[in-house]
PDB file of C-alpha atoms in Angstrom:
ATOM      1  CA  UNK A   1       0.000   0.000   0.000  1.00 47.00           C
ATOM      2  CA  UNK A   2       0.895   3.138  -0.618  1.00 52.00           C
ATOM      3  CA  UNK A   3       0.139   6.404   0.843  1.00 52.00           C
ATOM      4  CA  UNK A   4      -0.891  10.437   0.014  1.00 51.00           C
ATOM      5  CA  UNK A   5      -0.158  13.389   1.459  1.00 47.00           C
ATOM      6  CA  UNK A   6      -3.187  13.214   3.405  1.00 54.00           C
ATOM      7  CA  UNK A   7      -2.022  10.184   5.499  1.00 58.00           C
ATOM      8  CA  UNK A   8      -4.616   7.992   3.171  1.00 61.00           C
ATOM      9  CA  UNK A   9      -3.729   4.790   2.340  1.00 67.00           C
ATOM     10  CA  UNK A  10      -3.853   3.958  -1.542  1.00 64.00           C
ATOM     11  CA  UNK A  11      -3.173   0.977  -3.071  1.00 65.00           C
ATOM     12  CA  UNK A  12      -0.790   1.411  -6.281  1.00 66.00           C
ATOM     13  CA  UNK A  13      -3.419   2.104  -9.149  1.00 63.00           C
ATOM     14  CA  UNK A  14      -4.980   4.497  -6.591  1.00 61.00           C
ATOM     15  CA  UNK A  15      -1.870   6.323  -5.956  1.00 64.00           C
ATOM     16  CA  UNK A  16      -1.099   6.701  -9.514  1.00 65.00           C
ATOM     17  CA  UNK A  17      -4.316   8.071 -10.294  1.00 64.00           C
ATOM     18  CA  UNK A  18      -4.428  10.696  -7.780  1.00 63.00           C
ATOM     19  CA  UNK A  19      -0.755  11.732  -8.808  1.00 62.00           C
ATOM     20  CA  UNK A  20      -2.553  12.726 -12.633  1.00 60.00           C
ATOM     21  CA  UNK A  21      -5.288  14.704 -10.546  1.00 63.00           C
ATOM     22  CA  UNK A  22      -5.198  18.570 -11.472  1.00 57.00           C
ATOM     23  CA  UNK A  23      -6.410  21.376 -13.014  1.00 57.00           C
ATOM     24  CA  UNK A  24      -7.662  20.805 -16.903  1.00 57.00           C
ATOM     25  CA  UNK A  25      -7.476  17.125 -17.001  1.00 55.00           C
ATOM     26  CA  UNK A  26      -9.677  14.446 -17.898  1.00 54.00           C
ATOM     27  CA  UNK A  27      -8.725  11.633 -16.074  1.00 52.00           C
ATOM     28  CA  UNK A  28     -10.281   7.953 -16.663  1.00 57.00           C
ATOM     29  CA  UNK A  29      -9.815   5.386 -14.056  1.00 57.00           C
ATOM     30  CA  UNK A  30      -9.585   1.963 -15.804  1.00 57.00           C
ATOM     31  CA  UNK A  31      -9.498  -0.744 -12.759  1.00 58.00           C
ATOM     32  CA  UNK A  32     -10.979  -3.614 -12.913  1.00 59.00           C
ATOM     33  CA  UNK A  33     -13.645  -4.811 -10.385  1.00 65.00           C
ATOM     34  CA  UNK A  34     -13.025  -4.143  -6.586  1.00 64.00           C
ATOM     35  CA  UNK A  35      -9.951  -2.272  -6.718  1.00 63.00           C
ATOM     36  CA  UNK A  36     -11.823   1.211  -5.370  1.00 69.00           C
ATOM     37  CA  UNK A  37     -12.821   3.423  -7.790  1.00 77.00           C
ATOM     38  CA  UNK A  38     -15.693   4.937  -5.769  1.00 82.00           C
ATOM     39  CA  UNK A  39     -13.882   5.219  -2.970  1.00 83.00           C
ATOM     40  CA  UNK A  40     -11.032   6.623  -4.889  1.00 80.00           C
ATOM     41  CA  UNK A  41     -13.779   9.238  -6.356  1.00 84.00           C
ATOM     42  CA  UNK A  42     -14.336   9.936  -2.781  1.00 90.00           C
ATOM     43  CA  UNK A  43     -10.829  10.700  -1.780  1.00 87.00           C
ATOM     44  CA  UNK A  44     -10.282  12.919  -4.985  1.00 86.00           C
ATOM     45  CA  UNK A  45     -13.747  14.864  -3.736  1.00 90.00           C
ATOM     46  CA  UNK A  46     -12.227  15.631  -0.294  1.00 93.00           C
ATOM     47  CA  UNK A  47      -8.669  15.884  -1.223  1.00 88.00           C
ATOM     48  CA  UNK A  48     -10.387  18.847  -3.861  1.00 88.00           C
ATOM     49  CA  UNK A  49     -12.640  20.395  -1.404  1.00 93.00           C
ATOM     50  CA  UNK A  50      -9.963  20.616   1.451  1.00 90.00           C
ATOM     51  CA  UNK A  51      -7.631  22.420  -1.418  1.00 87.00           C
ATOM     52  CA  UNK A  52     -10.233  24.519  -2.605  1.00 84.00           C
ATOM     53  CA  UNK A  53     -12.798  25.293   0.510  1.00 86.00           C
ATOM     54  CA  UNK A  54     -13.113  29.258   1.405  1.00 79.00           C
ATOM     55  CA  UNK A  55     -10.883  30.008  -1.698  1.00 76.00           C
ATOM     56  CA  UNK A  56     -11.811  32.499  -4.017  1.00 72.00           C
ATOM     57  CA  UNK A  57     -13.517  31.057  -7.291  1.00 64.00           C
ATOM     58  CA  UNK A  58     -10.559  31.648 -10.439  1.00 64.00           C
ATOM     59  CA  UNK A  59     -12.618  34.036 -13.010  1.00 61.00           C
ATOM     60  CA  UNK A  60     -15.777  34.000 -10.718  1.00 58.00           C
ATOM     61  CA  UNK A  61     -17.826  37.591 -11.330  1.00 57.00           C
ATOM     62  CA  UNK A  62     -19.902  36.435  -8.563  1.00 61.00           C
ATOM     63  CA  UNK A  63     -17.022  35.862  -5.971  1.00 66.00           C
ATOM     64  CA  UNK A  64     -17.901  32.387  -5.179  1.00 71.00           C
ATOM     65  CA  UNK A  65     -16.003  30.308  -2.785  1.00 82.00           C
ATOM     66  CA  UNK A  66     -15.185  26.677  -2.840  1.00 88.00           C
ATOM     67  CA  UNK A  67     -15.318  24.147  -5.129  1.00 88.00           C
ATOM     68  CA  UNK A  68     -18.485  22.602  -7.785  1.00 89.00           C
ATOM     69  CA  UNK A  69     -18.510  18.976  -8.241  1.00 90.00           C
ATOM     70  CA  UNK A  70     -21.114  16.725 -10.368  1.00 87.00           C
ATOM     71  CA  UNK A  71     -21.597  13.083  -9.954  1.00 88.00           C
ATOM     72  CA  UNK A  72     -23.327  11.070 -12.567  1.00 84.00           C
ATOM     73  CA  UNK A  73     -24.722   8.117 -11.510  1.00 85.00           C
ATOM     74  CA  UNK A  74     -27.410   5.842 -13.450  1.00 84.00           C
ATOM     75  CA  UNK A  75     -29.729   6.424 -11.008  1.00 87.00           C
ATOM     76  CA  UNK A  76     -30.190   8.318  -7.403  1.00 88.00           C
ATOM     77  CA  UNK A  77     -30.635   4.970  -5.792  1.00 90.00           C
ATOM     78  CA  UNK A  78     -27.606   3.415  -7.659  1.00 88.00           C
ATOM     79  CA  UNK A  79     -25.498   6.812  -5.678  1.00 88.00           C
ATOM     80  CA  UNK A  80     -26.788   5.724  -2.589  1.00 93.00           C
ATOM     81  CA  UNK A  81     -26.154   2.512  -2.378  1.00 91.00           C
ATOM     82  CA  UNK A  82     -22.583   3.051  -3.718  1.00 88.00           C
ATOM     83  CA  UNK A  83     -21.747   6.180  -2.108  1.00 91.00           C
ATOM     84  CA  UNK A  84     -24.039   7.148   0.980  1.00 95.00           C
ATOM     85  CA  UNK A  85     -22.089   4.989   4.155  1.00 95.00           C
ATOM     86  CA  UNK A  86     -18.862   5.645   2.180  1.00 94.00           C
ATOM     87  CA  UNK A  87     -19.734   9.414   2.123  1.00 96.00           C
ATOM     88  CA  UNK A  88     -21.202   9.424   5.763  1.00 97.00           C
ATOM     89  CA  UNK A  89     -18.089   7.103   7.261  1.00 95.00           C
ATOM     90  CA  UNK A  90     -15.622   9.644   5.258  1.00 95.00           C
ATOM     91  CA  UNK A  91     -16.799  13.190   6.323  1.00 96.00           C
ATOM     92  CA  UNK A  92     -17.013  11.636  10.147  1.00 96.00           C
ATOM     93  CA  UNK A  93     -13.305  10.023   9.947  1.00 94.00           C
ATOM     94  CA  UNK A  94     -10.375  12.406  11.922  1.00 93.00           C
ATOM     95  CA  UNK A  95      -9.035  12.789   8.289  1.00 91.00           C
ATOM     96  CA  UNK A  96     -11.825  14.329   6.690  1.00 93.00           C
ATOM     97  CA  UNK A  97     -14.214  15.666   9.836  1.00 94.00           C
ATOM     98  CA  UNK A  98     -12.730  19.228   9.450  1.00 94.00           C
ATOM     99  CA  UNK A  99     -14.508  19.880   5.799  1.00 95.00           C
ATOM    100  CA  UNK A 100     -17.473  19.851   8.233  1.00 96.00           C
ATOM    101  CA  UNK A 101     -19.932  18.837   5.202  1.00 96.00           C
ATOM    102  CA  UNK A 102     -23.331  18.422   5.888  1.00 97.00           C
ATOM    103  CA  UNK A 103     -24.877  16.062   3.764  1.00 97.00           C
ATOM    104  CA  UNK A 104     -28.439  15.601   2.603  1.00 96.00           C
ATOM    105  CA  UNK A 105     -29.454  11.771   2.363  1.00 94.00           C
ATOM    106  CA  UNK A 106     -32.784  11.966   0.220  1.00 92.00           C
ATOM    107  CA  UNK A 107     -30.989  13.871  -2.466  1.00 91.00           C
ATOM    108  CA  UNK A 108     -27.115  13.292  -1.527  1.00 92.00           C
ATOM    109  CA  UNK A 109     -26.362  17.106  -1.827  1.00 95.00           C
ATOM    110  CA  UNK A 110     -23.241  17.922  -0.045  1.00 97.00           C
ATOM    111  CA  UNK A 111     -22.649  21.539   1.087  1.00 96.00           C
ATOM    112  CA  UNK A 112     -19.394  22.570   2.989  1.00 96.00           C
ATOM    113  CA  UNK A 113     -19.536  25.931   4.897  1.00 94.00           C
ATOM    114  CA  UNK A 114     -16.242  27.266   2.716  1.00 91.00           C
ATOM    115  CA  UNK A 115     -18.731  26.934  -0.585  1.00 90.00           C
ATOM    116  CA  UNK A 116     -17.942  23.936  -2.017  1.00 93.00           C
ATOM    117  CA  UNK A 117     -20.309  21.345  -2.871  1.00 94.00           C
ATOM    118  CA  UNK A 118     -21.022  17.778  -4.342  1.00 95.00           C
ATOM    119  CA  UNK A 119     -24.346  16.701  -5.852  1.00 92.00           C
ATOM    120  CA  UNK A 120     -25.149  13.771  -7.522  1.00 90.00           C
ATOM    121  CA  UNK A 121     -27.267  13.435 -10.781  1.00 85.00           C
ATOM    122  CA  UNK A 122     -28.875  10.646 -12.062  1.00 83.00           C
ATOM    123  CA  UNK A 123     -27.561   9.788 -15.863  1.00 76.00           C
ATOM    124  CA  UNK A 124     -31.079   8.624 -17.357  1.00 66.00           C
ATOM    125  CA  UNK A 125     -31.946  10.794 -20.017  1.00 60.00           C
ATOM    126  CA  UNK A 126     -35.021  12.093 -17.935  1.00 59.00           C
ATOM    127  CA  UNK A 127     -33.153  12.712 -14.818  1.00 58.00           C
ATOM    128  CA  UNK A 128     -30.300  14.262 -15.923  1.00 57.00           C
ATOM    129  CA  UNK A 129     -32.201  16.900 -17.423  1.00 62.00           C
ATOM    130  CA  UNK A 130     -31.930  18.847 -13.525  1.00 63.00           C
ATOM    131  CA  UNK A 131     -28.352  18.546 -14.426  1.00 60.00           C
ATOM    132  CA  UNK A 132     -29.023  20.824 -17.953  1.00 66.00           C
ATOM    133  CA  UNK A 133     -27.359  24.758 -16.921  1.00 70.00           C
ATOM    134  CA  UNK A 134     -25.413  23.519 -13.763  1.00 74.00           C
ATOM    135  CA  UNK A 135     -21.917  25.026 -13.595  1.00 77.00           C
ATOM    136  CA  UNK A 136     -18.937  22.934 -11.761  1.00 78.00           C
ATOM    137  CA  UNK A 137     -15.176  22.363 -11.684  1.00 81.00           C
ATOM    138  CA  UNK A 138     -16.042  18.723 -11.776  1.00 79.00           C
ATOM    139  CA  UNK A 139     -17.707  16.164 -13.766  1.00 80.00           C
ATOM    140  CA  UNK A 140     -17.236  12.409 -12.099  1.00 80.00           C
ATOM    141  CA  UNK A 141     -18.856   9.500 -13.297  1.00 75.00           C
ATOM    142  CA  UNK A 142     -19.426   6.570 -11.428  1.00 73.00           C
ATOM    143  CA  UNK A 143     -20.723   3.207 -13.084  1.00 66.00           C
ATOM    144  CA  UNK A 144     -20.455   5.472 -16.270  1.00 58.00           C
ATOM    145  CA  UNK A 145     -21.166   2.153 -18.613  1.00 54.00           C
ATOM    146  CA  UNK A 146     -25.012   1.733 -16.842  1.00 53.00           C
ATOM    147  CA  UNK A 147     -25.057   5.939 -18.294  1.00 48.00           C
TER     148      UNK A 147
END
């Protein structure tokens, strides 16, 4: 195992991947099944939040704070069961408790008092229509072959 700068512990694939996280990058995570993509996401989420939370906006006219991220999902459900003890075990853990996010279980909006936020989308053609208009730093997708 290796380990980030956060005191994390990644396995190798995991580590190399968030090495290639930064600004202007599309990055594609091809493991195979059970290595930790979603909990990878996860990490990536936080690690951005705690870098970008209270921070001025780059280019914002409206002086916004924080950090946007999307999550596209096939459906709400599919996010929960994935994501929602992940998210709820992460943002209570000594490592990620000070981002202080507050998260909303019917609709898994996360807000963090600094700005930044997470919301999840479903990626149905119907449902993602909510997501038509919405501005963010980040666009992850998770099961992206059920989109």
């Amino acid at each position: 195992m290796a380990t980030t700068t956060h005191g994390i512990r990644l396995n190798k694939p995991q580590m190399a991947a968030m090495r290639e996280l930064s600004d202007r990058r599309t990055l594609v995570l091809c493991f195979g099944r059970g290595v930790g993509k979603s909990h990878w996401m996860r990490l990536a989420w936080w690690k951005l939040v705690s870098e970008w939370e209270h921070k001025p906006r780059l280019n914002s006219l409206k002086r916004l704070k924080g950090i946007r991220i999307i999550v596209l999902m096939p459906t709400l459900k599919q996010g929960k069961d994935v994501h929602l003890s992940g998210i709820l075990d992460d943002l209570t853990s000594p490592e990620w408790s000070h981002l202080r996010g507050k998260v909303n279980q019917q609709t898994l909006d996360i807000t963090f008092p600094g700005g930044s936020w997470v919301k999840f989308f479903p990626g149905s053609d119907y449902n993602s229509r909510r997501a038509l208009g919405m501005r963010a730093d980040v666009v992850a997708f998770d099961e992206a072959d059920d989109i």
